[in-house]
Short mmCIF file of C-alpha atoms in Angstrom, two decimals:
data_model
loop_
_atom_site.label_atom_id
_atom_site.label_comp_id
_atom_site.label_asym_id
_atom_site.label_seq_id
_atom_site.Cartn_x
_atom_site.Cartn_y
_atom_site.Cartn_z
CA MET A 1 21.17 14.62 -16.70
CA SER A 2 21.63 11.64 -19.01
CA ILE A 3 19.09 9.04 -18.04
CA PRO A 4 16.39 7.31 -20.06
CA SER A 5 12.83 8.52 -19.89
CA VAL A 6 10.71 5.65 -18.61
CA SER A 7 6.97 5.70 -18.12
CA SER A 8 6.50 2.33 -16.43
CA PHE A 9 8.33 0.00 -14.08
CA VAL A 10 8.67 -2.67 -16.76
CA ALA A 11 10.31 -0.13 -19.09
CA CYS A 12 13.11 0.24 -16.51
CA THR A 13 14.35 -3.22 -17.50
CA ASP A 14 14.53 -2.60 -21.25
CA PHE A 15 18.25 -3.01 -22.03
CA SER A 16 17.92 -1.62 -25.56
CA LYS A 17 16.46 1.65 -24.27
CA THR A 18 18.04 2.10 -20.84
CA VAL A 19 21.61 0.94 -21.56
CA VAL A 20 22.55 0.74 -25.26
CA PRO A 21 21.86 4.42 -26.15
CA TYR A 22 24.24 5.59 -23.42
CA LEU A 23 27.22 3.36 -24.16
CA PRO A 24 28.86 5.99 -26.43
CA GLU A 25 29.31 8.14 -23.31
CA LEU A 26 32.02 5.71 -22.22
CA ALA A 27 34.27 6.97 -25.02
CA GLU A 28 33.36 10.61 -24.41
CA LEU A 29 33.82 10.62 -20.63
CA PRO A 30 37.68 10.71 -20.46
CA GLY A 31 37.82 13.80 -22.69
CA ARG A 32 35.15 15.58 -20.65
CA LEU A 33 37.01 14.84 -17.43
CA VAL A 34 40.28 16.19 -18.86
CA GLU A 35 38.54 19.38 -19.99
CA ASN A 36 37.19 20.01 -16.48
CA ILE A 37 40.05 18.59 -14.43
CA ALA A 38 40.87 21.98 -12.84
CA SER A 39 37.26 22.88 -12.09
CA PRO A 40 35.45 21.17 -9.17
CA SER A 41 32.13 22.57 -10.38
CA GLY A 42 32.90 21.37 -13.88
CA LEU A 43 33.68 17.88 -12.62
CA TYR A 44 30.45 17.85 -10.63
CA SER A 45 28.59 18.90 -13.76
CA VAL A 46 30.20 16.05 -15.71
CA TYR A 47 29.21 13.61 -12.97
CA ALA A 48 25.62 14.83 -12.72
CA SER A 49 25.13 14.88 -16.50
CA THR A 50 26.63 11.46 -17.27
CA ASN A 51 24.53 8.32 -17.21
CA PRO A 52 25.21 6.71 -13.80
CA LEU A 53 25.66 3.23 -15.27
CA VAL A 54 28.30 4.63 -17.62
CA THR A 55 30.07 6.33 -14.70
CA SER A 56 30.25 3.14 -12.67
CA VAL A 57 31.46 1.01 -15.59
CA ALA A 58 34.00 3.69 -16.54
CA PHE A 59 35.38 3.70 -13.02
CA SER A 60 35.68 -0.10 -13.00
CA LEU A 61 37.60 0.05 -16.28
CA ALA A 62 39.82 2.88 -15.06
CA ILE A 63 41.07 0.99 -12.01
CA ILE A 64 41.96 -2.16 -13.98
CA PRO A 65 45.43 -0.94 -15.03
CA ILE A 66 46.04 0.34 -11.50
CA LEU A 67 45.21 -3.06 -10.02
CA PHE A 68 47.29 -4.84 -12.65
CA VAL A 69 50.37 -2.68 -12.10
CA ALA A 70 50.04 -3.05 -8.32
CA GLN A 71 49.87 -6.84 -8.74
CA GLU A 72 52.92 -7.04 -10.98
CA VAL A 73 55.08 -4.55 -9.08
CA ASN A 74 54.41 -6.16 -5.71
CA LYS A 75 54.16 -9.72 -7.06
CA ASN A 76 51.09 -9.97 -4.88
CA TYR A 77 47.86 -10.96 -6.60
CA SER A 78 45.41 -10.13 -3.84
CA GLN A 79 45.09 -6.45 -4.71
CA VAL A 80 41.47 -6.89 -5.82
CA ASP A 81 40.76 -8.73 -2.57
CA ARG A 82 41.59 -5.56 -0.65
CA VAL A 83 38.78 -3.65 -2.35
CA TRP A 84 36.39 -6.58 -2.78
CA SER A 85 34.24 -5.60 0.19
CA LEU A 86 34.21 -1.92 -0.76
CA LEU A 87 33.58 -1.56 -4.50
CA PRO A 88 30.03 -3.00 -4.76
CA THR A 89 28.87 -0.66 -2.00
CA PHE A 90 30.76 2.23 -3.61
CA TYR A 91 28.74 1.66 -6.79
CA ASN A 92 25.41 1.25 -4.99
CA VAL A 93 25.98 4.40 -2.94
CA HIS A 94 26.92 6.18 -6.18
CA TYR A 95 23.43 5.55 -7.57
CA ALA A 96 21.83 6.97 -4.43
CA LEU A 97 24.04 10.08 -4.56
CA TYR A 98 23.39 10.56 -8.26
CA ALA A 99 19.66 10.36 -7.63
CA HIS A 100 19.91 13.02 -4.93
CA ALA A 101 22.09 15.20 -7.18
CA ASN A 102 19.36 15.16 -9.83
CA ASN A 103 16.45 15.51 -7.44
CA ILE A 104 14.95 12.11 -8.24
CA ALA A 105 15.95 10.35 -5.04
CA SER A 106 13.84 7.59 -3.60
CA GLN A 107 13.80 5.84 -0.25
CA ARG A 108 14.39 2.54 -2.05
CA GLN A 109 17.77 3.69 -3.37
CA ASP A 110 18.77 4.96 0.05
CA LEU A 111 17.75 1.69 1.69
CA LEU A 112 19.85 -0.31 -0.77
CA ALA A 113 22.83 1.96 -0.07
CA LEU A 114 22.37 1.43 3.67
CA THR A 115 22.12 -2.37 3.47
CA SER A 116 25.15 -2.41 1.17
CA CYS A 117 27.13 -0.44 3.75
CA ILE A 118 26.23 -3.04 6.37
CA TRP A 119 27.44 -5.79 4.03
CA SER A 120 30.70 -3.90 3.45
CA ALA A 121 31.30 -3.24 7.13
CA ARG A 122 30.92 -6.90 8.03
CA LEU A 123 33.03 -8.30 5.21
CA THR A 124 35.74 -5.65 5.59
CA PHE A 125 36.00 -6.39 9.31
CA ASN A 126 36.33 -10.11 8.72
CA TYR A 127 39.00 -9.59 6.06
CA TRP A 128 40.88 -7.21 8.36
CA ARG A 129 40.91 -9.49 11.38
CA LYS A 130 42.27 -12.34 9.26
CA GLY A 131 45.21 -10.12 8.33
CA GLY A 132 44.07 -9.31 4.81
CA TYR A 133 45.32 -5.73 4.99
CA THR A 134 48.74 -6.54 6.42
CA VAL A 135 51.73 -5.95 4.14
CA GLY A 136 52.48 -9.04 2.07
CA SER A 137 49.17 -10.78 2.79
CA GLU A 138 48.03 -12.85 -0.19
CA ASP A 139 45.44 -15.51 -0.98
CA TYR A 140 47.29 -18.83 -0.58
CA ARG A 141 45.72 -20.20 -3.76
CA TRP A 142 47.59 -17.83 -6.07
CA GLU A 143 50.98 -19.34 -5.27
CA ILE A 144 49.73 -22.77 -6.28
CA LEU A 145 47.95 -21.58 -9.43
CA MET A 146 51.07 -19.75 -10.61
CA ARG A 147 52.88 -23.08 -10.92
CA PHE A 148 50.62 -24.08 -13.83
CA PHE A 149 51.76 -21.15 -15.97
CA THR A 150 54.91 -19.76 -17.54
CA LYS A 151 55.78 -16.20 -16.50
CA ALA A 152 54.33 -14.79 -19.72
CA GLN A 153 51.15 -16.84 -19.38
CA TRP A 154 50.73 -15.79 -15.77
CA THR A 155 51.07 -12.12 -16.71
CA VAL A 156 48.21 -12.53 -19.18
CA PHE A 157 46.16 -14.42 -16.58
CA SER A 158 46.92 -11.71 -14.03
CA PHE A 159 45.52 -9.03 -16.32
CA VAL A 160 42.56 -10.85 -17.88
CA ILE A 161 41.21 -12.79 -14.90
CA VAL A 162 42.60 -11.26 -11.72
CA ALA A 163 42.32 -7.57 -12.67
CA PHE A 164 39.99 -7.20 -15.68
CA TYR A 165 37.38 -9.87 -14.97
CA GLN A 166 37.17 -9.31 -11.23
CA SER A 167 36.85 -5.54 -11.55
CA LEU A 168 33.99 -5.90 -14.04
CA LEU A 169 32.42 -8.57 -11.84
CA LEU A 170 32.33 -6.19 -8.89
CA VAL A 171 30.59 -3.50 -10.90
CA SER A 172 28.18 -6.01 -12.43
CA VAL A 173 26.66 -6.89 -9.05
CA SER A 174 25.55 -3.25 -8.85
CA PHE A 175 23.62 -3.42 -12.14
CA PRO A 176 20.36 -4.19 -10.30
CA ALA A 177 20.88 -0.88 -8.47
CA TYR A 178 20.72 0.91 -11.83
CA VAL A 179 17.42 -0.78 -12.65
CA MET A 180 16.12 0.20 -9.22
CA PHE A 181 17.40 3.74 -9.72
CA LEU A 182 15.31 4.08 -12.88
CA THR A 183 12.17 3.23 -10.95
CA SER A 184 12.67 6.50 -9.07
CA GLN A 185 11.57 8.38 -12.18
CA VAL A 186 8.35 6.44 -12.40
CA GLU A 187 7.70 6.99 -8.71
CA LYS A 188 8.41 10.71 -9.02
CA SER A 189 5.92 11.11 -11.87
CA ALA A 190 3.37 9.20 -9.82
CA SER A 191 4.19 11.27 -6.70
CA SER A 192 4.98 8.09 -4.82
CA SER A 193 8.48 7.42 -3.51
CA GLY A 194 7.68 5.53 -0.33
CA LEU A 195 8.91 2.05 0.50
CA THR A 196 6.71 -0.94 -0.24
CA THR A 197 6.35 -4.27 1.52
CA ALA A 198 8.51 -5.83 -1.21
CA ASP A 199 11.31 -3.36 -0.41
CA PHE A 200 11.33 -4.36 3.24
CA ILE A 201 11.22 -8.06 2.37
CA CYS A 202 14.12 -7.79 -0.07
CA ALA A 203 16.21 -5.64 2.28
CA GLY A 204 15.47 -8.12 5.05
CA LEU A 205 16.47 -11.01 2.78
CA MET A 206 19.76 -9.30 1.98
CA LEU A 207 20.48 -8.68 5.67
CA THR A 208 19.54 -12.26 6.51
CA PHE A 209 22.27 -13.52 4.20
CA VAL A 210 24.70 -10.95 5.60
CA THR A 211 23.91 -12.35 9.04
CA GLY A 212 24.42 -15.90 7.77
CA SER A 213 27.85 -14.92 6.45
CA ALA A 214 28.71 -13.30 9.77
CA VAL A 215 27.65 -16.35 11.78
CA SER A 216 29.53 -18.83 9.60
CA ASP A 217 32.67 -16.67 9.51
CA GLN A 218 32.53 -16.31 13.30
CA GLN A 219 32.16 -20.07 13.75
CA GLN A 220 35.17 -20.59 11.49
CA TRP A 221 37.14 -17.91 13.36
CA ASN A 222 36.38 -19.49 16.74
CA TYR A 223 37.33 -22.95 15.49
CA GLN A 224 40.63 -21.85 13.94
CA ASN A 225 41.62 -20.00 17.11
CA ALA A 226 40.69 -23.01 19.22
CA LYS A 227 42.76 -25.26 16.95
CA LYS A 228 45.70 -22.89 17.21
CA ASP A 229 45.49 -22.84 21.02
CA TYR A 230 45.16 -26.63 21.12
CA ARG A 231 48.23 -27.16 18.97
CA SER A 232 50.34 -24.78 21.03
CA SER A 233 49.22 -25.96 24.49
CA ALA A 234 47.91 -29.53 23.84
CA LYS A 235 44.85 -28.53 25.89
CA VAL A 236 41.36 -28.79 24.42
CA PRO A 237 39.57 -25.41 24.74
CA PRO A 238 36.11 -25.41 26.34
CA GLY A 239 33.31 -26.22 23.92
CA TYR A 240 35.47 -28.36 21.61
CA GLN A 241 36.39 -32.03 21.33
CA ARG A 242 39.88 -33.34 20.74
CA SER A 243 38.75 -35.37 17.73
CA SER A 244 37.26 -32.26 16.10
CA LEU A 245 40.45 -30.27 16.53
CA ASP A 246 42.64 -33.17 15.38
CA ARG A 247 40.54 -33.39 12.21
CA GLY A 248 41.78 -29.93 11.27
CA PHE A 249 38.63 -28.46 9.71
CA LEU A 250 35.22 -27.40 10.97
CA THR A 251 32.21 -29.68 10.45
CA GLY A 252 29.85 -28.33 13.13
CA GLY A 253 27.38 -25.46 13.25
CA LEU A 254 26.41 -24.15 9.81
CA PHE A 255 29.25 -26.22 8.37
CA SER A 256 27.24 -29.35 9.13
CA LEU A 257 24.68 -28.14 6.55
CA SER A 258 27.02 -26.70 3.93
CA ARG A 259 30.76 -27.09 3.37
CA HIS A 260 30.90 -23.37 2.61
CA PRO A 261 27.95 -21.59 4.25
CA ASN A 262 29.81 -18.28 4.09
CA PHE A 263 30.28 -18.61 0.32
CA LEU A 264 26.62 -19.58 -0.05
CA CYS A 265 25.46 -16.51 1.84
CA GLU A 266 27.81 -14.17 -0.02
CA GLN A 267 26.39 -15.29 -3.35
CA SER A 268 22.86 -15.08 -1.99
CA VAL A 269 23.36 -11.45 -0.92
CA TRP A 270 23.68 -10.39 -4.55
CA TRP A 271 20.91 -12.69 -5.72
CA SER A 272 18.65 -10.94 -3.20
CA VAL A 273 19.60 -7.54 -4.67
CA TYR A 274 18.72 -8.86 -8.11
CA VAL A 275 15.38 -10.15 -6.81
CA TRP A 276 14.88 -6.68 -5.34
CA SER A 277 15.29 -5.16 -8.81
CA CYS A 278 12.70 -7.58 -10.15
CA ALA A 279 10.26 -6.83 -7.34
CA SER A 280 10.63 -3.08 -7.81
CA THR A 281 9.90 -3.35 -11.55
CA ASN A 282 7.11 -5.93 -11.32
CA THR A 283 9.07 -8.37 -13.47
CA TYR A 284 10.41 -11.90 -13.06
CA PHE A 285 13.57 -11.38 -15.08
CA ASN A 286 15.83 -8.54 -16.26
CA TRP A 287 19.27 -8.09 -17.83
CA ALA A 288 20.90 -7.21 -14.47
CA ILE A 289 20.96 -10.93 -13.69
CA ILE A 290 24.44 -10.90 -15.24
CA GLY A 291 25.71 -9.58 -11.89
CA PRO A 292 24.78 -12.43 -9.54
CA ILE A 293 25.51 -15.00 -12.27
CA SER A 294 29.05 -13.63 -12.68
CA TYR A 295 29.50 -13.70 -8.92
CA MET A 296 28.27 -17.28 -8.78
CA ILE A 297 30.56 -18.37 -11.63
CA LEU A 298 33.57 -17.08 -9.72
CA PHE A 299 32.68 -19.14 -6.65
CA GLN A 300 31.89 -22.21 -8.76
CA GLY A 301 35.37 -21.95 -10.25
CA SER A 302 37.40 -21.06 -7.16
CA THR A 303 35.78 -23.26 -4.51
CA PRO A 304 36.92 -26.58 -6.10
CA ILE A 305 40.49 -25.26 -5.87
CA THR A 306 39.97 -24.48 -2.19
CA GLU A 307 38.55 -27.95 -1.60
CA THR A 308 41.37 -29.67 -3.49
CA ILE A 309 43.87 -27.94 -1.21
CA SER A 310 41.85 -28.95 1.86
CA SER A 311 41.56 -32.59 0.77
CA HIS A 312 45.34 -32.73 0.29
CA LYS A 313 45.94 -31.20 3.70
CA TYR A 314 43.28 -33.05 5.70
CA PRO A 315 42.79 -36.85 5.19
CA GLU A 316 39.17 -36.79 6.42
CA TYR A 317 38.04 -34.03 4.08
CA LYS A 318 37.05 -36.52 1.37
CA ASP A 319 34.56 -38.16 3.74
CA TYR A 320 33.20 -34.74 4.67
CA GLN A 321 32.61 -34.00 0.98
CA LYS A 322 30.53 -37.17 0.67
CA LYS A 323 28.28 -36.25 3.59
CA VAL A 324 27.73 -32.49 3.21
CA GLY A 325 26.81 -30.46 0.12
CA MET A 326 29.26 -27.88 -1.21
CA PHE A 327 26.87 -24.94 -1.01
CA LEU A 328 23.24 -26.02 -0.72
CA PRO A 329 22.26 -28.80 1.68
CA GLY A 330 21.59 -31.96 -0.30
CA LEU A 331 23.44 -30.83 -3.42
CA GLY A 332 27.07 -30.97 -4.55
CA TYR A 333 28.23 -34.07 -2.70
CA GLY A 334 31.63 -35.59 -3.35
CA ASN A 335 34.73 -34.33 -5.11
CA THR A 336 34.27 -31.06 -7.00
CA MET A 337 37.32 -31.36 -9.25
CA PRO A 338 38.20 -34.06 -11.83
CA ALA A 339 40.58 -36.63 -10.34
CA SER A 340 43.28 -36.02 -12.95
CA LEU A 341 43.29 -32.27 -12.30
CA GLU A 342 43.21 -32.86 -8.57
CA LYS A 343 46.37 -34.98 -8.79
CA MET A 344 48.05 -32.18 -10.72
CA PHE A 345 47.20 -29.73 -7.95
CA TRP A 346 48.46 -32.14 -5.31
CA GLY A 347 51.69 -32.52 -7.24
CA LYS A 348 52.19 -28.75 -7.35
CA MET A 349 51.48 -28.54 -3.62
CA ASP A 350 54.05 -31.26 -2.90
CA GLU A 351 56.61 -29.33 -4.96
CA MET A 352 55.85 -26.17 -3.01
CA ASN A 353 56.13 -27.98 0.35
CA LYS A 354 59.50 -29.47 -0.63
CA GLU A 355 60.81 -26.06 -1.67
CA THR A 356 59.60 -24.55 1.60
CA LYS A 357 61.38 -27.25 3.62
CA ALA A 358 64.54 -26.84 1.54
CA ASP A 359 64.51 -23.07 2.10
CA GLY A 360 64.05 -23.68 5.84
CA LYS A 361 67.10 -25.96 5.99
CA LYS A 362 69.22 -23.39 4.11
CA LYS A 363 68.30 -20.74 6.67
CA GLU A 364 69.31 -23.10 9.48
#
């Protein structure tokens, strides 16, 4: 068992003592796995004796070339999307299993694994019903972004951002689970591994944001299906107004408070896990904050692209931006991308639309 010896909850957050000493194991792990590749018991021994943070980071690094090759071979850059709803839970469950394997399990770790599974189930279902797992399905934004790069530049972008950065991002949101895992040692020495009020509050907070994501995604799903029916039959479905469907995008329900309530809740899920790590260690800050910050940075960078596409497609979207905040109510009004860059995106979209129409005429 390769875990730091901690005598207090605060010590569980000491990066120099709980992380740095175990980083060399990253270089040693591949050789140990090769040596025991033919022995299940040997592999289990390697797993149980390797620092769990090292194991999770090593796994995230190992799948990067797999994701990259899959992207380039299929020319489909949504490979990470297909495992987005699974990997964070995989890592959080890993910490719970590791704790059980070393007889230092706590109810807190099990509760985090359970709530993570609920998050995964909801997000995976929503991705599935939108066709995310169908052959050839790809995030529509990639096709537009590719037009800003040469082939060589895009290959570099594909590796560095799409595969490398996103894989590390998904393991980083599980860093608070490592901090929480370390508290199990302190609890064991104190003969106290029961759940506290703070645990229930944090788990409840996480599930509240999962519910918020579910509600907003369902509202969007209902609206898009109603719009589809309206456009095919010219009949307004019950519960909707013609003007709302003609507008082309949803502004009611949670979307009257935030332009992206689902994105807000998704980010908040991992902030709640970080808060959980703080509550379990009696601290206000720890190094695991890198996880939710990385998650937030991704949304801060990708959402303006989404909105630029929407404003090009829907004439009234600009007015909507002026009235409703991007994530938090009252904050982030107006355009989220510089006007010059926005025009560049619109130009690329016009090029793409012309090519699509030209291809359609050729087929006719």
